[in-house]
C-alpha positions in Angstrom: -24.7 32.6 -23.8 -26.6 30.0 -25.9 -29.7 29.4 -27.7 -32.2 26.6 -28.4 -31.7 24.6 -31.6 -35.4 23.9 -31.9 -38.7 24.3 -30.0 -39.2 22.0 -27.0 -41.7 19.1 -27.6 -44.4 17.7 -25.3 -42.2 14.8 -24.2 -39.8 17.1 -22.3 -39.6 17.3 -18.5 -38.0 19.8 -16.1 -35.3 17.9 -14.2 -34.4 19.9 -11.1 -31.3 18.8 -9.2 -31.1 19.0 -5.4 -32.8 22.2 -4.6 -32.9 21.2 -0.9 -32.9 23.1 2.4 -29.4 21.5 3.0 -28.0 24.0 0.4 -29.8 27.1 1.8 -27.8 30.0 3.2 -26.5 29.1 6.7 -27.0 25.4 6.2 -24.1 22.8 6.1 -23.8 22.8 2.3 -24.8 26.4 1.7 -24.8 27.4 -1.9 -25.0 31.2 -2.1 -26.5 31.3 -5.5 -29.5 29.1 -4.6 -31.8 32.1 -3.6 -30.6 34.0 -6.8 -31.8 31.2 -9.1 -34.8 30.1 -7.2 -37.2 32.4 -9.1 -36.2 30.9 -12.4 -36.3 27.4 -11.1 -39.8 28.1 -9.7 -41.0 29.5 -13.0 -39.9 26.2 -14.8 -41.7 24.1 -12.2 -44.8 26.3 -12.3 -45.0 26.0 -16.1 -45.6 22.3 -15.9 -45.7 20.8 -12.4 -46.8 17.5 -13.9 -43.7 17.5 -16.1 -41.3 18.3 -13.3 -39.0 15.9 -11.5 -37.0 16.9 -8.4 -34.0 15.0 -7.3 -32.7 14.9 -3.7 -29.2 13.9 -2.5 -29.7 11.7 0.5 -26.5 11.1 2.5 -25.6 7.8 4.0 -26.9 7.0 7.4 -23.5 6.9 9.0 -19.9 7.3 7.8 -19.4 3.6 8.5 -21.8 2.8 5.7 -19.9 4.7 3.0 -17.9 2.8 0.5 -14.4 3.6 -0.9 -13.4 7.2 -1.1 -16.9 8.1 0.2 -15.6 7.1 3.6 -13.1 10.0 3.6 -15.9 12.3 2.2 -18.2 11.5 5.0 -15.4 11.5 7.5 -15.1 15.2 6.7 -18.9 15.8 6.4 -20.2 13.5 9.2 -22.5 16.4 10.2 -24.7 15.6 7.1 -25.0 11.9 7.6 -28.6 10.9 8.4 -27.8 10.0 12.0 -26.5 13.5 12.6 -28.5 15.9 10.4 -31.9 17.5 11.0 -34.0 15.4 8.5 -36.0 18.5 7.4 -32.8 19.8 5.7 -33.1 17.0 3.2 -36.5 18.3 2.0 -37.0 20.5 -1.0 -37.0 24.3 -0.4 -40.5 25.3 0.5 -41.1 27.2 -2.8 -40.6 24.1 -4.7 -42.1 21.5 -2.4 -45.5 22.8 -3.0 -45.4 21.4 -6.6 -45.2 17.9 -5.3 -47.4 16.3 -6.3 -48.0 16.3 -9.2 -44.2 16.8 -9.6 -42.1 13.7 -8.7 -39.3 13.2 -6.3 -36.4 10.9 -7.0 -33.8 10.2 -4.3 -30.2 9.0 -4.6 -26.9 8.8 -2.8 -24.5 9.6 -5.7 -23.7 12.6 -7.7 -25.3 11.2 -10.9 -29.1 11.1 -10.7 -29.2 8.2 -13.1 -26.9 5.9 -10.9 -29.6 3.9 -9.1 -31.9 3.4 -12.1 -35.0 5.1 -10.6 -34.7 8.2 -12.8 -34.2 6.2 -15.9 -37.3 4.1 -15.1 -39.4 7.1 -14.6 -38.3 8.7 -17.8 -39.0 5.5 -19.8 -42.4 5.1 -18.2 -43.3 8.6 -19.2 -41.7 8.4 -22.7 -39.4 11.4 -22.0 -37.0 12.5 -24.8 -35.9 15.9 -23.5 -34.5 17.0 -20.2 -34.6 20.7 -19.1 -32.1 20.9 -16.3 -32.0 23.3 -13.4 -30.6 23.3 -9.8 -27.2 22.6 -8.4 -24.4 22.4 -8.3 -23.4 23.2 -11.9 -20.0 21.6 -11.4 -20.9 18.5 -9.3 -24.3 16.8 -9.5 -25.6 18.7 -12.5 -22.3 17.9 -14.3 -22.6 14.1 -13.5 -26.2 14.0 -14.4 -26.0 15.9 -17.6 -23.1 13.8 -19.0 -25.1 10.6 -18.2 -28.2 12.1 -19.9 -26.1 12.7 -23.1 -24.8 9.1 -23.0 -28.4 7.9 -22.8 -29.2 10.0 -25.9 -31.6 12.6 -24.3 -31.8 16.0 -25.7 -30.4 18.1 -22.9 -31.3 21.8 -22.3 -29.6 23.7 -19.5 -31.4 26.7 -18.0 -28.3 28.8 -17.6 -29.9 31.3 -15.1 -31.5 28.5 -13.1 -28.2 26.7 -12.2 -26.2 27.4 -9.0 -22.8 26.6 -7.6 -20.7 27.5 -4.6 -17.8 28.3 -7.1 -18.2 31.1 -9.6 -15.1 30.0 -11.4 -16.1 26.4 -12.1 -19.7 27.4 -12.8 -18.6 29.7 -15.6 -16.0 27.1 -16.8 -18.7 24.4 -17.1 -21.2 26.6 -19.0 -18.3 27.5 -21.4 -17.5 23.8 -21.8 -21.1 22.9 -22.5 -21.5 25.5 -25.2 -18.2 24.9 -26.9 -17.5 21.2 -26.6 -21.0 19.7 -26.5 -22.9 22.2 -28.7 -24.7 19.5 -30.6 -25.8 17.5 -27.5 -26.2 20.2 -24.8 -28.2 23.4 -25.4 -27.8 26.3 -23.0 -30.6 29.0 -22.8 -32.3 31.3 -20.4 -35.3 30.1 -18.4 -37.3 32.8 -20.2 -36.4 31.5 -23.6 -37.1 27.9 -22.5 -40.5 28.8 -21.2 -41.4 30.6 -24.4 -40.5 27.6 -26.5 -41.8 24.7 -24.3 -45.1 23.2 -25.2 -46.7 21.3 -22.3 -48.4 18.0 -23.0 -50.8 16.0 -20.9 
């Protein structure tokens, strides 16, 4: 679908969004594509574990703690609140958890991974200028995070075959949007192409 505009420098990191057991088949927020994209996500993590960041979506403790429209959200999804859910489902899927450490984990409670400031602080500390994005969902948390990354001025590269969603239609629509409307700020390429063009620094 897309192509890289330039080689990927040593200040890049792989930012993997929410590849947690919660989204595995048969789990409360099952994302059917997760298993399909896992080999590509794993390849990106294995290429540079020390240059990988995994985010995790951590639900509120109880629906009473939620604010605003999140109250209705957790009214519907009370089963995933921390007082109800099996806590092991919030962990990364096993194939990715083995890369931590040296890979980092950053938790949050909103769609956008930048919202609580932890991700931005980590990126600043490690002098990151490029984000290689994988994970899910393409049309929810990935979308919110990618648009925030553009606002912060990062070079953003989406690994198109390492993204997953529970909606084929909106996944395809988002990739089309990224390539047509944000072509100067968001690059879309295969994981293979990214790996071939990514130089890992110390």
